Coordinates of C-alpha atoms and ligand atoms in Angstrom, one line a residue:
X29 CA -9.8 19.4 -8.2
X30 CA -8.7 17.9 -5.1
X31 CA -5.4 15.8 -5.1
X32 CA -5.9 12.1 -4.8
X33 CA -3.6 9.2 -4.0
X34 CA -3.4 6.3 -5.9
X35 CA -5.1 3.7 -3.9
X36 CA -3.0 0.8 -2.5
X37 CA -5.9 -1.6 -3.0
X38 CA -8.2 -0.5 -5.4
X39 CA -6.7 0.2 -9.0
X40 CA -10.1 2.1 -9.6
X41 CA -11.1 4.3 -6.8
X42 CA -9.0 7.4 -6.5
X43 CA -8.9 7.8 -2.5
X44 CA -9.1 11.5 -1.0
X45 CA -5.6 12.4 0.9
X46 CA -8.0 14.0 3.8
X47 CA -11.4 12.9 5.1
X48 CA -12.9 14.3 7.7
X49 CA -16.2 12.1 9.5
X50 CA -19.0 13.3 11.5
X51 CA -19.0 10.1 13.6
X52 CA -23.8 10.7 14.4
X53 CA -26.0 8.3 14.8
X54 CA -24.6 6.7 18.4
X55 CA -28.0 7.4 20.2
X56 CA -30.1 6.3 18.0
X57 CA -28.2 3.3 17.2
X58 CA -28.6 2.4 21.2
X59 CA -32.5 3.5 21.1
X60 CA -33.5 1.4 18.4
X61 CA -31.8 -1.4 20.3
X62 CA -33.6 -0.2 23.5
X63 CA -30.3 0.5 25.3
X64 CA -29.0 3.7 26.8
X65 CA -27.3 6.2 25.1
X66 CA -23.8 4.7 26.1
X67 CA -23.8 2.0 25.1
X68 CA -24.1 3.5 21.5
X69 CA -21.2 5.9 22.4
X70 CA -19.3 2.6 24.1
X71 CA -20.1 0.6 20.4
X72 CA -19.1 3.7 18.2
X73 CA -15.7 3.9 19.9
X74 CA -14.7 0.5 18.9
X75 CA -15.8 1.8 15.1
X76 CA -13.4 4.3 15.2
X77 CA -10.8 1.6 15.4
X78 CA -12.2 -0.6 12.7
X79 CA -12.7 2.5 10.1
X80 CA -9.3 4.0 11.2
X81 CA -7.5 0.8 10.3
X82 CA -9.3 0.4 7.1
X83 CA -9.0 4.3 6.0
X84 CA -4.9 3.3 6.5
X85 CA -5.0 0.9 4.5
X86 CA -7.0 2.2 1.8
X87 CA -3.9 5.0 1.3
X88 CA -5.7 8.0 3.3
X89 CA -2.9 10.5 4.7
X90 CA -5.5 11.8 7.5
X91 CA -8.6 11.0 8.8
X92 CA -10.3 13.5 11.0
X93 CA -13.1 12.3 14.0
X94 CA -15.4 14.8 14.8
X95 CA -15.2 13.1 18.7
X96 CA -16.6 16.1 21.1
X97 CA -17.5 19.7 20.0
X98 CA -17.0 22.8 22.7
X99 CA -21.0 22.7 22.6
X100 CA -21.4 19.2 23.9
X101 CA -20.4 20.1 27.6
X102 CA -24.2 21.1 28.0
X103 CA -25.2 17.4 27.8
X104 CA -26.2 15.8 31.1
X105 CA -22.8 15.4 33.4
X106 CA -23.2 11.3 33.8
X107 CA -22.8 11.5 29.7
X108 CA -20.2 14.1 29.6
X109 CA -18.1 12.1 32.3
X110 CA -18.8 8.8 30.2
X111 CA -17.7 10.7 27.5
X112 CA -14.6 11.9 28.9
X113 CA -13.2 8.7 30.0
X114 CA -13.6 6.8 26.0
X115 CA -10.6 8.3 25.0
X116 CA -9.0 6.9 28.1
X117 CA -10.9 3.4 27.3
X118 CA -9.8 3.8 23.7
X119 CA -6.1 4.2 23.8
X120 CA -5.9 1.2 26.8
X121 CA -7.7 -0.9 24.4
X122 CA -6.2 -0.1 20.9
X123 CA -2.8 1.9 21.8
X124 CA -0.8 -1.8 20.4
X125 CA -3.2 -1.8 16.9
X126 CA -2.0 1.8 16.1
X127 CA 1.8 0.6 16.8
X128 CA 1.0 -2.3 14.8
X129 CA -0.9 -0.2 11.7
X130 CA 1.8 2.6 11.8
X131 CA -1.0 4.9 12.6
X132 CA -0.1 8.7 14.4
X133 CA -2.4 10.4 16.8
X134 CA -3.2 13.6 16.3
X135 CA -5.5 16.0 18.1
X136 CA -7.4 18.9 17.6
X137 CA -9.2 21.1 19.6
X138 CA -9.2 22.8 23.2
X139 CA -7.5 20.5 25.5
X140 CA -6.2 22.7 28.1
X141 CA -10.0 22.0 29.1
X142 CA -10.4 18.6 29.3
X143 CA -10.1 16.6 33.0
X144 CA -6.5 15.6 33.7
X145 CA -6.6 12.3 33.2
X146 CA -8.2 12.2 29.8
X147 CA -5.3 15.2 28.7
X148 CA -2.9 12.5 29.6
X149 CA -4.2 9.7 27.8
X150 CA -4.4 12.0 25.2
X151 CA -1.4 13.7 25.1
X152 CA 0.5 9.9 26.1
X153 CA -0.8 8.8 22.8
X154 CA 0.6 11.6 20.5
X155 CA 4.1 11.0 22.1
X156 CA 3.9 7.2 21.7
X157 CA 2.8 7.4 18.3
X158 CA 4.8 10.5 16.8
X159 CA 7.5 8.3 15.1
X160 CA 4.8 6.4 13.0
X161 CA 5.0 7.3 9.5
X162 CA 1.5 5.9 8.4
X163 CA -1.9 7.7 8.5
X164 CA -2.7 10.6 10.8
X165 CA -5.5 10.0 13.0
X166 CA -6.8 12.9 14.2
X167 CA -9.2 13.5 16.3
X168 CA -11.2 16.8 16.6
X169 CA -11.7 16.7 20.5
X170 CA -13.2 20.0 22.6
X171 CA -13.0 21.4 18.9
X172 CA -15.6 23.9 17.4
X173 CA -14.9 25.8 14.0
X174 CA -15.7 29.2 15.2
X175 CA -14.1 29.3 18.2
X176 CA -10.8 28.3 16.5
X177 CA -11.5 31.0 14.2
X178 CA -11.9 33.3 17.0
X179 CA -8.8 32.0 18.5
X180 CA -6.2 32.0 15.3
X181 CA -7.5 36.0 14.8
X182 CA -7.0 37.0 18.7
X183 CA -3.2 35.0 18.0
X184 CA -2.9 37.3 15.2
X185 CA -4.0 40.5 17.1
X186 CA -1.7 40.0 19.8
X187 CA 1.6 39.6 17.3
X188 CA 0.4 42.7 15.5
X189 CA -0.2 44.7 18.9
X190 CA 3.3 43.8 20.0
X191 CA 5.0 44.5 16.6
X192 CA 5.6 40.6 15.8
X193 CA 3.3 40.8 12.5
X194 CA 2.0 43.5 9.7
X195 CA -1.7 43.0 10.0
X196 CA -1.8 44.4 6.3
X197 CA 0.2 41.0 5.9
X198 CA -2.2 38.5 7.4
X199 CA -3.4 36.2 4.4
X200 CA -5.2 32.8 3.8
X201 CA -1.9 31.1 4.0
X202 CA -0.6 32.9 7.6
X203 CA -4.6 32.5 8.9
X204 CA -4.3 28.8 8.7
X205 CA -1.3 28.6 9.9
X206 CA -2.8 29.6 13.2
X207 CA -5.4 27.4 13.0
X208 CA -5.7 24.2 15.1
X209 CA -4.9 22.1 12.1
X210 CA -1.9 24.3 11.5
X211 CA 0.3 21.2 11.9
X212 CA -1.2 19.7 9.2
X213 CA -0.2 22.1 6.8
X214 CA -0.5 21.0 3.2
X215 CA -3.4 18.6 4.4
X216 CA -5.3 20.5 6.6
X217 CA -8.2 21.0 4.2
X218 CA -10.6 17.7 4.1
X219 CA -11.2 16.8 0.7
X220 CA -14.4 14.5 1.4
X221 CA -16.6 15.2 4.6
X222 CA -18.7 12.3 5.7
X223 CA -21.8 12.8 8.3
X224 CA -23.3 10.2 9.2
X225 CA -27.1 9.2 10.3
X226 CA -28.8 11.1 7.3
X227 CA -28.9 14.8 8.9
X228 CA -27.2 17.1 7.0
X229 CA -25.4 19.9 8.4
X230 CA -21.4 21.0 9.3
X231 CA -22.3 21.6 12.6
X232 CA -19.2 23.7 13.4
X233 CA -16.7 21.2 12.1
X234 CA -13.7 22.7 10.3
X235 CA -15.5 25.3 9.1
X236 CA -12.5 27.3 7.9
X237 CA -11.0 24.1 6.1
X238 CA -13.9 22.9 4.6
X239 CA -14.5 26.0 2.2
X240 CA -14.0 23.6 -0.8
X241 CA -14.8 19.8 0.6
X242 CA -17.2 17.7 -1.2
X243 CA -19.8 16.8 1.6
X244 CA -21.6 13.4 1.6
X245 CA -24.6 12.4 3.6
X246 CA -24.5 8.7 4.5
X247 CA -27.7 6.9 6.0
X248 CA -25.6 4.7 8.3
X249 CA -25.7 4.8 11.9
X250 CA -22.0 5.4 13.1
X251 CA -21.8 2.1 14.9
X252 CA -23.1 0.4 11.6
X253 CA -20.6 1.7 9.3
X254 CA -18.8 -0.5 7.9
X255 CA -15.3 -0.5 5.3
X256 CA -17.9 -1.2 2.4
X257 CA -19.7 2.2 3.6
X258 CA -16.4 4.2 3.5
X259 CA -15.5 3.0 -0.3
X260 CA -19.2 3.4 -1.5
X261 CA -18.8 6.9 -0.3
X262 CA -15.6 7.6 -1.4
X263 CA -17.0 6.0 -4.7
X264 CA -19.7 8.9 -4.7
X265 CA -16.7 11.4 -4.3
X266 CA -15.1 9.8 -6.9
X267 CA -18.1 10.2 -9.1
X268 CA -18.7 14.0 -8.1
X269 CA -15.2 14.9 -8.9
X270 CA -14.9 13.2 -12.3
X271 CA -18.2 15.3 -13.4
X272 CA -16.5 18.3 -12.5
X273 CA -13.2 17.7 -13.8
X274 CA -14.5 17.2 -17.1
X275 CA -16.3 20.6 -18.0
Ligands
LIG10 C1 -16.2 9.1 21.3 C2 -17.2 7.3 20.0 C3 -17.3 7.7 18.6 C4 -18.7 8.2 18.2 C5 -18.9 9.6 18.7 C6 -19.4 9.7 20.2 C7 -18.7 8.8 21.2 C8 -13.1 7.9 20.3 C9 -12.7 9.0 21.1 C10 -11.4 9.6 21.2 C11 -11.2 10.9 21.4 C12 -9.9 11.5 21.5 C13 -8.9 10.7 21.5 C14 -9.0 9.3 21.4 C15 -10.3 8.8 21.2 C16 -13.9 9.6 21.5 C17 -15.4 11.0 22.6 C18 -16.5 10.3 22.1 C19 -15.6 12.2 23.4 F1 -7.6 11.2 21.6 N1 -14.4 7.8 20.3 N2 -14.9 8.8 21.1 N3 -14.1 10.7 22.3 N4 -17.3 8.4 20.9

């Protein structure tokens, strides 16, 4: 089964070295409350932070976000735009608590089509955190699982076409390497998916990677969840992969 740290905290709970969150549940967090659908994005951003800092300190190696998919550009353009400046907002507000927490920014996706400015903030924040040695953060930004399926196998054409490769070479190991997650290498694959907000689908996350993840379905509105949320479900991970490991 997947390989697990030793927790840094918890003698007992057995902490995946990759989970990867479907951060749902941000509208409906702001309907129930009667406010727009903003403010719910506005309130889940300053989760990220909270579940970031306690995912480092519970001994994760990377946590992936599932922040903005390539199908979300057909959403009205005030929320896109909103959208578009909360990575901005986020690294202004929280670029000295990952310094402090030792955290490195990573980021997946398309961003050769994202508006200048948020590319810089972006790209500002992988440079001014690439020394740290703690968790990765990365977050899954423009991303969507086919598309960078489609775009590791036209990588793959192209070296064959001009001689680079032996397409009767191409395996699971050089595939992922031309991945968006290639970086990652050893860690790419999420061992725990979390989705959160009760509806249960991948939704073209990491489809590639997630061939073998155990998925788990939490209730919780993202702005709700809490630490306690990420350990119970860790706990039900926990609890999945010691039924397993014992047939
Ligand atoms: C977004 C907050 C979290 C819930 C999901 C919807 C709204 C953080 C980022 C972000 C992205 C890239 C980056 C740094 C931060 C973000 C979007 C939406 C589009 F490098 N939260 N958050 N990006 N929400």
């Amino acid at each position: 089964m997947a390989d697990l740290n030793n927790s840094k905290q918890n003698s007992d709970l057995r902490v995946p070295k990759h989970i990867a969150i479907i951060m749902d549940g941000n509208g409906r967090w702001a309907k129930r409350l009667g406010q727009p659908r903003i403010a719910g994005h506005k309130e889940g951003m300053n989760n990220v932070k909270r579940i970031a800092i306690a995912a480092n300190n519970l001994g994760v190696n990377v946590l992936s976000l599932y922040a903005f998919s390539t199908e979300n550009w057909t959403r009205p353009s005030k929320e896109v735009n909103f959208l578009m400046r909360l990575p901005v907002d986020f690294f202004g507000t929280f670029m000295p608590d990952l310094i402090k927490e030792n955290i490195r920014v990573m980021v997946t996706g398309f961003t050769d089509k994202l508006p200048a400015k948020t590319r810089k903030a972006v790209f500002d924040a992988i440079e001014d955190t690439k020394q740290n040695t703690g968790m990765i953060l990365n977050f899954a930004f423009n991303y969507g699982g086919r598309a960078e399926i489609v775009h590791a196998a036209k990588i793959l054409a192209i070296k064959a076409k001009n001689d680079e490769i032996d397409p009767e070479n191409i395996d699971d190991e050089s595939f992922s390497e031309q991945l968006l997650t290639g970086p990652l290498g050893d860690l790419a694959d999420p061992d725990l998916l979390i989705r959160t907000s009760g509806e249960e689908r991948i939704s073209n996350f990491m489809l590639w990677q997630m061939a073998y993840s155990e998925m788990v379905f939490d209730e919780t509105y993202w702005p709700d969840f809490t630490a306690d949320n990420l350990v119970e479900d860790i706990k039900i991970f926990n609890d999945r992969d010691r039924r397993f490991g014992s047939v």
